[in-house]
Amino acid sequence: MAGMLAIVVSLVLLMYLAYRGVTVLLLAPLMAALAVLLSGDAALLLPIYTGTFMPALANYAMAFLPIFLLGALFGQLIADSGAAHTLSGWIVRVVGQRHAVVVVVAACALLTYGGVSLFVVAFAVYPIAKDLFRAAQIPKRLIPASIALGSFTFTMTALPGTPAIINAIPIKYFGTNSFAAPGLGVIAAAIMLGGGLWWLQSRVAAARRAGEGYGKHEDDGATVPAGEAISTAEMPVWQALLPLLLVVGVNALFTYIVFPRMDLGFMREAFPNLNTATSTGLWSLIVALALACTVLVLMRLGHWADLKASVNKGVFGFMLPLFNTASEVGYGAVVASLAGFAIIKEAVLNVSPGNPLISEAIAMNILAGITGSSSGGLSIALEALGGDYLRMAQEAGISAELLHRVAVLAAGGMDTLPHCGAIITLLAICKLTHKQSYLNIAAVTMVFPLVALVTVIALGTAFGSF
């Protein structure tokens, strides 16, 4: 009982202090140490740190460093090349200013599905959203929810092949790829998008009936950080769109055609411990992101304000997200090594012994909610329970692809609680408060994703992965 209490106390403190703004880089090892001390294993504190925490952190960083690095670089290049602004403006012209909510959601979805960081998307789309909502007399308080729907939901967890890091994490544990359970993913995406748009449009209608317009707000000022190196020339739409299409298209090409047709036996001769089944999914994403970055740089040669500054900023920008998540994985590994975790693990795994999808969904949601991070919660859960879920799924005749999709969908459910860093950042960009906007954010990022999750579990249980 004391062991369980030690884990719960450390988790609650991790959540509370992260909400208060303390960096996870410091919190994760400290809370792991606290859990060890409260469990009565003080004498093992240093061995656990060097033998459990650090290896787990290092292994995670080693596996996902290229994805974080290339993803951050690609997002920075998309922003600084002017592609994000070009695509947003193009969608406005195609859809029309009257459909302001749809325009904002579509712009965010296109950019995030193409591999652009949600933070970059928020900075890029917010100025357009502000102008559109003001012109249409839609309350500004609905802008964060519109951006969140397009950035934090279906493009992050459901659409097949999305390069979001959360969709890459299960590959290492389940031997799947980023296109796992594509049919179920599309169904989940439709539920999130349809439900979210319905909610937002109903809020717009209610505001109009009440006579509420855009509202009076102080001048929002600059929305792009100082020192941003933006492209000096207008960018054709096809050039802005091509890199995004390459990320998804090349990823699919290598996932389904190139690697499956290659004889990879020669690799195992040089690397005996190499598991190609769990590696090719990551390799496909690496190739796609690297090629998209290269093409974007070459297309815009002569038009970059400062290419070196853009590259440096993108590369430097990957380190904090990577090591934040890796530190949380290290924390999870320490917790999983404690005696008290065996009781928690047994309780979670036995929630639905005949259907591990239900247990998996609950575990991912809880940990994502506690950490305020979909990738952090998913990483902790899979590090501790991934092997068990894969074994249980195999025994129940459930495919690893279905396991992958349910895990990602679940991690994208309760991750946007008020202490979530992405939510805090989004509200800061929009210069709004939780009181003004959080209810609508919660509706589109938690309610409908949970409906989609339940639907996928039901369909997957009845018909299998498709």
Coordinates of N, CA, C and O in Angstrom, one line a residue, residues 361-453:
A361 N -6.9 1.9 -23.4 CA -7.5 3.2 -23.6 C -7.6 3.9 -22.3 O -7.3 5.1 -22.2
I362 N -7.9 3.2 -21.2 CA -8.0 3.8 -19.9 C -6.6 4.3 -19.4 O -6.4 5.4 -18.9
A363 N -5.6 3.4 -19.6 CA -4.3 3.7 -19.1 C -3.7 4.9 -19.8 O -3.1 5.8 -19.2
M364 N -3.9 4.9 -21.2 CA -3.3 6.0 -21.9 C -4.0 7.4 -21.6 O -3.3 8.4 -21.4
N365 N -5.3 7.3 -21.4 CA -6.0 8.5 -21.1 C -5.6 9.1 -19.7 O -5.4 10.3 -19.6
I366 N -5.5 8.2 -18.7 CA -5.1 8.6 -17.4 C -3.7 9.3 -17.4 O -3.5 10.4 -16.8
L367 N -2.8 8.6 -18.0 CA -1.4 9.1 -17.9 C -1.2 10.3 -18.8 O -0.5 11.3 -18.4
A368 N -1.9 10.4 -19.9 CA -1.9 11.6 -20.7 C -2.5 12.8 -20.0 O -2.0 13.9 -20.0
G369 N -3.6 12.5 -19.2 CA -4.2 13.6 -18.4 C -3.3 14.0 -17.3 O -3.2 15.2 -17.0
I370 N -2.7 13.1 -16.6 CA -1.8 13.5 -15.5 C -0.6 14.3 -15.9 O -0.3 15.3 -15.3
T371 N 0.0 13.9 -17.0 CA 1.2 14.6 -17.5 C 0.9 15.8 -18.3 O 1.7 16.7 -18.5
G372 N -0.4 15.9 -18.7 CA -0.8 17.1 -19.6 C -0.1 17.0 -20.9 O 0.1 18.0 -21.6
S373 N 0.3 15.8 -21.4 CA 1.0 15.6 -22.6 C 0.6 14.3 -23.2 O 0.7 13.2 -22.6
S374 N 0.1 14.3 -24.5 CA -0.2 13.1 -25.2 C 1.0 12.2 -25.4 O 1.0 11.0 -25.1
S375 N 2.1 12.8 -25.9 CA 3.3 12.0 -26.1 C 4.0 11.5 -24.9 O 4.4 10.4 -24.8
G376 N 3.9 12.4 -23.8 CA 4.5 12.0 -22.5 C 3.8 10.9 -21.9 O 4.3 9.9 -21.4
G377 N 2.4 11.0 -21.8 CA 1.6 10.0 -21.2 C 1.7 8.7 -22.0 O 1.8 7.6 -21.4
L378 N 1.7 8.7 -23.3 CA 1.8 7.5 -24.2 C 3.1 6.9 -24.0 O 3.2 5.6 -23.9
S379 N 4.1 7.6 -23.9 CA 5.5 7.1 -23.8 C 5.6 6.4 -22.4 O 6.2 5.3 -22.3
I380 N 5.1 7.0 -21.4 CA 5.2 6.4 -20.0 C 4.4 5.1 -20.0 O 4.9 4.0 -19.5
A381 N 3.2 5.1 -20.6 CA 2.4 3.9 -20.5 C 3.0 2.8 -21.4 O 3.0 1.6 -20.9
L382 N 3.5 3.1 -22.6 CA 4.0 2.0 -23.4 C 5.3 1.5 -22.9 O 5.6 0.3 -23.0
E383 N 6.1 2.3 -22.3 CA 7.4 1.9 -21.7 C 7.1 0.9 -20.6 O 7.8 -0.1 -20.4
A384 N 6.0 1.1 -19.8 CA 5.7 0.2 -18.7 C 4.8 -0.9 -19.1 O 5.0 -2.0 -18.5
L385 N 3.9 -0.7 -20.0 CA 2.9 -1.7 -20.3 C 2.8 -2.2 -21.7 O 2.0 -3.1 -22.1
G386 N 3.6 -1.6 -22.6 CA 3.5 -1.9 -24.0 C 3.7 -3.4 -24.3 O 2.9 -4.0 -25.1
G387 N 4.7 -4.0 -23.7 CA 4.9 -5.5 -23.9 C 3.7 -6.3 -23.4 O 3.3 -7.3 -24.1
D388 N 3.1 -5.9 -22.3 CA 2.0 -6.7 -21.8 C 0.8 -6.5 -22.7 O 0.1 -7.5 -23.0
Y389 N 0.5 -5.3 -23.2 CA -0.6 -5.1 -24.1 C -0.4 -5.9 -25.4 O -1.4 -6.5 -26.0
L390 N 0.8 -5.9 -25.9 CA 1.0 -6.7 -27.2 C 0.8 -8.2 -27.0 O 0.2 -8.8 -27.8
R391 N 1.3 -8.7 -25.8 CA 1.0 -10.1 -25.5 C -0.4 -10.4 -25.4 O -1.0 -11.4 -25.9
M392 N -1.2 -9.5 -24.6 CA -2.6 -9.8 -24.4 C -3.4 -9.7 -25.8 O -4.3 -10.4 -26.0
A393 N -2.9 -8.7 -26.6 CA -3.6 -8.6 -27.9 C -3.4 -9.8 -28.8 O -4.3 -10.3 -29.4
Q394 N -2.2 -10.4 -28.8 CA -1.9 -11.6 -29.5 C -2.7 -12.7 -29.0 O -3.2 -13.5 -29.8
E395 N -2.8 -12.9 -27.7 CA -3.6 -13.9 -27.1 C -5.1 -13.8 -27.5 O -5.8 -14.8 -27.6
A396 N -5.6 -12.5 -27.6 CA -7.0 -12.3 -27.9 C -7.3 -12.2 -29.4 O -8.4 -12.0 -29.8
G397 N -6.2 -12.4 -30.2 CA -6.4 -12.3 -31.7 C -6.6 -10.9 -32.2 O -7.3 -10.7 -33.2
I398 N -6.1 -9.9 -31.4 CA -6.3 -8.5 -31.8 C -5.0 -8.1 -32.5 O -3.9 -8.3 -32.0
S399 N -5.1 -7.4 -33.6 CA -3.9 -7.0 -34.4 C -3.1 -5.9 -33.7 O -3.7 -5.0 -33.0
A400 N -1.8 -5.8 -33.9 CA -1.0 -4.8 -33.4 C -1.4 -3.4 -34.0 O -1.2 -2.4 -33.3
E401 N -1.9 -3.4 -35.2 CA -2.3 -2.2 -35.8 C -3.5 -1.5 -35.1 O -3.5 -0.3 -34.9
L402 N -4.4 -2.3 -34.7 CA -5.5 -1.8 -33.9 C -5.1 -1.3 -32.5 O -5.5 -0.3 -32.0
L403 N -4.2 -2.1 -31.9 CA -3.6 -1.7 -30.7 C -2.9 -0.3 -30.8 O -3.0 0.6 -29.9
H404 N -2.2 -0.1 -31.9 CA -1.5 1.1 -32.1 C -2.5 2.3 -32.2 O -2.3 3.3 -31.6
R405 N -3.5 2.1 -33.1 CA -4.5 3.2 -33.3 C -5.2 3.6 -32.0 O -5.4 4.8 -31.7
V406 N -5.6 2.6 -31.2 CA -6.4 2.8 -30.0 C -5.5 3.6 -29.0 O -5.9 4.5 -28.3
A407 N -4.2 3.2 -28.9 CA -3.3 3.8 -28.0 C -3.1 5.3 -28.3 O -3.1 6.2 -27.5
V408 N -2.9 5.6 -29.6 CA -2.7 7.0 -30.0 C -4.0 7.8 -29.8 O -4.0 9.0 -29.3
L409 N -5.2 7.3 -30.2 CA -6.4 8.0 -30.0 C -6.7 8.3 -28.5 O -7.1 9.3 -28.1
A410 N -6.4 7.3 -27.7 CA -6.6 7.4 -26.2 C -5.7 8.5 -25.6 O -6.1 9.3 -24.8
A411 N -4.4 8.5 -26.1 CA -3.5 9.5 -25.6 C -3.9 10.9 -26.0 O -3.5 11.9 -25.3
G412 N -4.7 11.0 -27.0 CA -5.1 12.3 -27.5 C -6.5 12.7 -26.9 O -7.2 13.6 -27.5
G413 N -6.9 12.0 -25.9 CA -8.2 12.3 -25.3 C -8.1 13.3 -24.1 O -8.6 14.4 -24.2
M414 N -7.6 12.8 -23.0 CA -7.6 13.7 -21.8 C -6.3 14.5 -21.6 O -6.1 15.1 -20.6
D415 N -5.5 14.5 -22.7 CA -4.2 15.2 -22.6 C -4.4 16.8 -22.5 O -3.5 17.5 -22.1
T416 N -5.6 17.3 -22.9 CA -5.8 18.7 -23.0 C -6.5 19.3 -21.7 O -7.3 20.2 -21.8
L417 N -6.2 18.7 -20.6 CA -6.7 19.3 -19.3 C -6.1 20.6 -19.1 O -5.1 21.0 -19.8
P418 N -6.6 21.5 -18.2 CA -6.2 22.9 -18.1 C -4.7 23.0 -18.0 O -4.1 24.1 -18.4
H419 N -4.0 22.1 -17.4 CA -2.5 22.2 -17.1 C -1.7 21.9 -18.3 O -0.5 22.0 -18.3
C420 N -2.3 21.4 -19.4 CA -1.6 21.0 -20.6 C -0.8 22.2 -21.2 O -1.3 23.3 -21.4
G421 N 0.5 22.0 -21.4 CA 1.4 23.0 -21.9 C 0.9 23.6 -23.3 O 1.1 24.8 -23.5
A422 N 0.4 22.7 -24.1 CA 0.0 23.2 -25.5 C -1.2 24.2 -25.3 O -1.3 25.2 -26.1
I423 N -2.1 23.9 -24.4 CA -3.3 24.7 -24.2 C -2.8 26.1 -23.6 O -3.3 27.1 -24.0
I424 N -1.9 26.0 -22.6 CA -1.4 27.3 -22.0 C -0.8 28.2 -23.1 O -1.0 29.4 -23.2
T425 N 0.0 27.5 -24.0 CA 0.7 28.3 -25.0 C -0.3 28.8 -26.0 O -0.1 30.0 -26.5
L426 N -1.3 28.0 -26.4 CA -2.3 28.5 -27.4 C -3.0 29.7 -26.9 O -3.2 30.7 -27.6
L427 N -3.4 29.6 -25.6 CA -4.2 30.8 -25.0 C -3.3 32.0 -24.9 O -3.7 33.1 -25.1
A428 N -2.0 31.8 -24.7 CA -1.1 32.9 -24.6 C -0.9 33.6 -26.0 O -0.9 34.8 -26.1
I429 N -0.8 32.8 -27.0 CA -0.7 33.3 -28.4 C -2.0 34.1 -28.8 O -1.9 35.2 -29.4
C430 N -3.1 33.6 -28.4 CA -4.4 34.3 -28.7 C -4.7 35.4 -27.7 O -5.7 36.1 -27.9
K431 N -3.9 35.5 -26.7 CA -4.2 36.5 -25.6 C -5.5 36.4 -25.0 O -6.3 37.4 -24.9
L432 N -5.9 35.2 -24.6 CA -7.2 34.9 -24.0 C -6.9 34.1 -22.7 O -5.8 33.6 -22.5
T433 N -7.9 33.9 -21.9 CA -7.7 33.2 -20.7 C -8.5 31.8 -20.7 O -9.3 31.6 -21.6
H434 N -8.2 31.0 -19.7 CA -8.9 29.7 -19.6 C -10.4 30.0 -19.4 O -11.3 29.3 -20.0
K435 N -10.7 31.0 -18.6 CA -12.1 31.3 -18.3 C -12.9 31.7 -19.6 O -14.0 31.3 -19.8
Q436 N -12.2 32.4 -20.5 CA -12.8 32.8 -21.8 C -13.0 31.7 -22.8 O -14.0 31.6 -23.5
S437 N -12.0 30.8 -22.9 CA -12.0 29.9 -24.0 C -11.9 28.4 -23.7 O -12.1 27.6 -24.6
Y438 N -11.6 28.0 -22.4 CA -11.3 26.6 -22.2 C -12.5 25.7 -22.4 O -12.3 24.6 -22.9
L439 N -13.7 26.1 -22.0 CA -14.8 25.2 -22.2 C -14.9 24.7 -23.6 O -15.2 23.5 -23.9
N440 N -14.8 25.6 -24.6 CA -14.9 25.2 -26.0 C -13.7 24.4 -26.4 O -13.9 23.4 -27.3
I441 N -12.6 24.7 -25.9 CA -11.4 23.8 -26.2 C -11.6 22.4 -25.7 O -11.3 21.4 -26.5
A442 N -12.1 22.3 -24.5 CA -12.3 21.0 -23.9 C -13.3 20.2 -24.7 O -13.2 19.0 -25.0
A443 N -14.4 20.9 -25.2 CA -15.4 20.2 -26.0 C -14.9 19.5 -27.3 O -15.2 18.4 -27.6
V444 N -14.0 20.3 -28.0 CA -13.5 19.8 -29.3 C -12.3 18.9 -29.1 O -12.0 18.0 -30.0
T445 N -11.6 19.0 -28.0 CA -10.3 18.2 -27.9 C -10.5 17.0 -27.0 O -9.6 16.2 -26.9
M446 N -11.6 17.0 -26.2 CA -11.8 15.8 -25.3 C -13.1 15.1 -25.6 O -13.0 13.8 -25.7
V447 N -14.2 15.8 -25.6 CA -15.5 15.1 -25.8 C -15.6 14.3 -27.0 O -15.8 13.1 -27.0
F448 N -15.3 14.9 -28.2 CA -15.5 14.2 -29.5 C -14.4 13.2 -29.7 O -14.6 12.1 -30.3
P449 N -13.1 13.5 -29.3 CA -12.1 12.4 -29.4 C -12.4 11.2 -28.6 O -12.1 10.1 -29.0
L450 N -13.0 11.4 -27.4 CA -13.4 10.2 -26.6 C -14.5 9.4 -27.3 O -14.6 8.2 -27.2
V451 N -15.5 10.1 -27.9 CA -16.5 9.5 -28.7 C -15.9 8.7 -29.8 O -16.3 7.5 -30.1
A452 N -14.9 9.3 -30.5 CA -14.2 8.6 -31.6 C -13.5 7.3 -31.1 O -13.5 6.3 -31.7
L453 N -12.9 7.5 -29.9 CA -12.1 6.3 -29.3 C -13.1 5.2 -29.0 O -12.8 4.0 -29.3

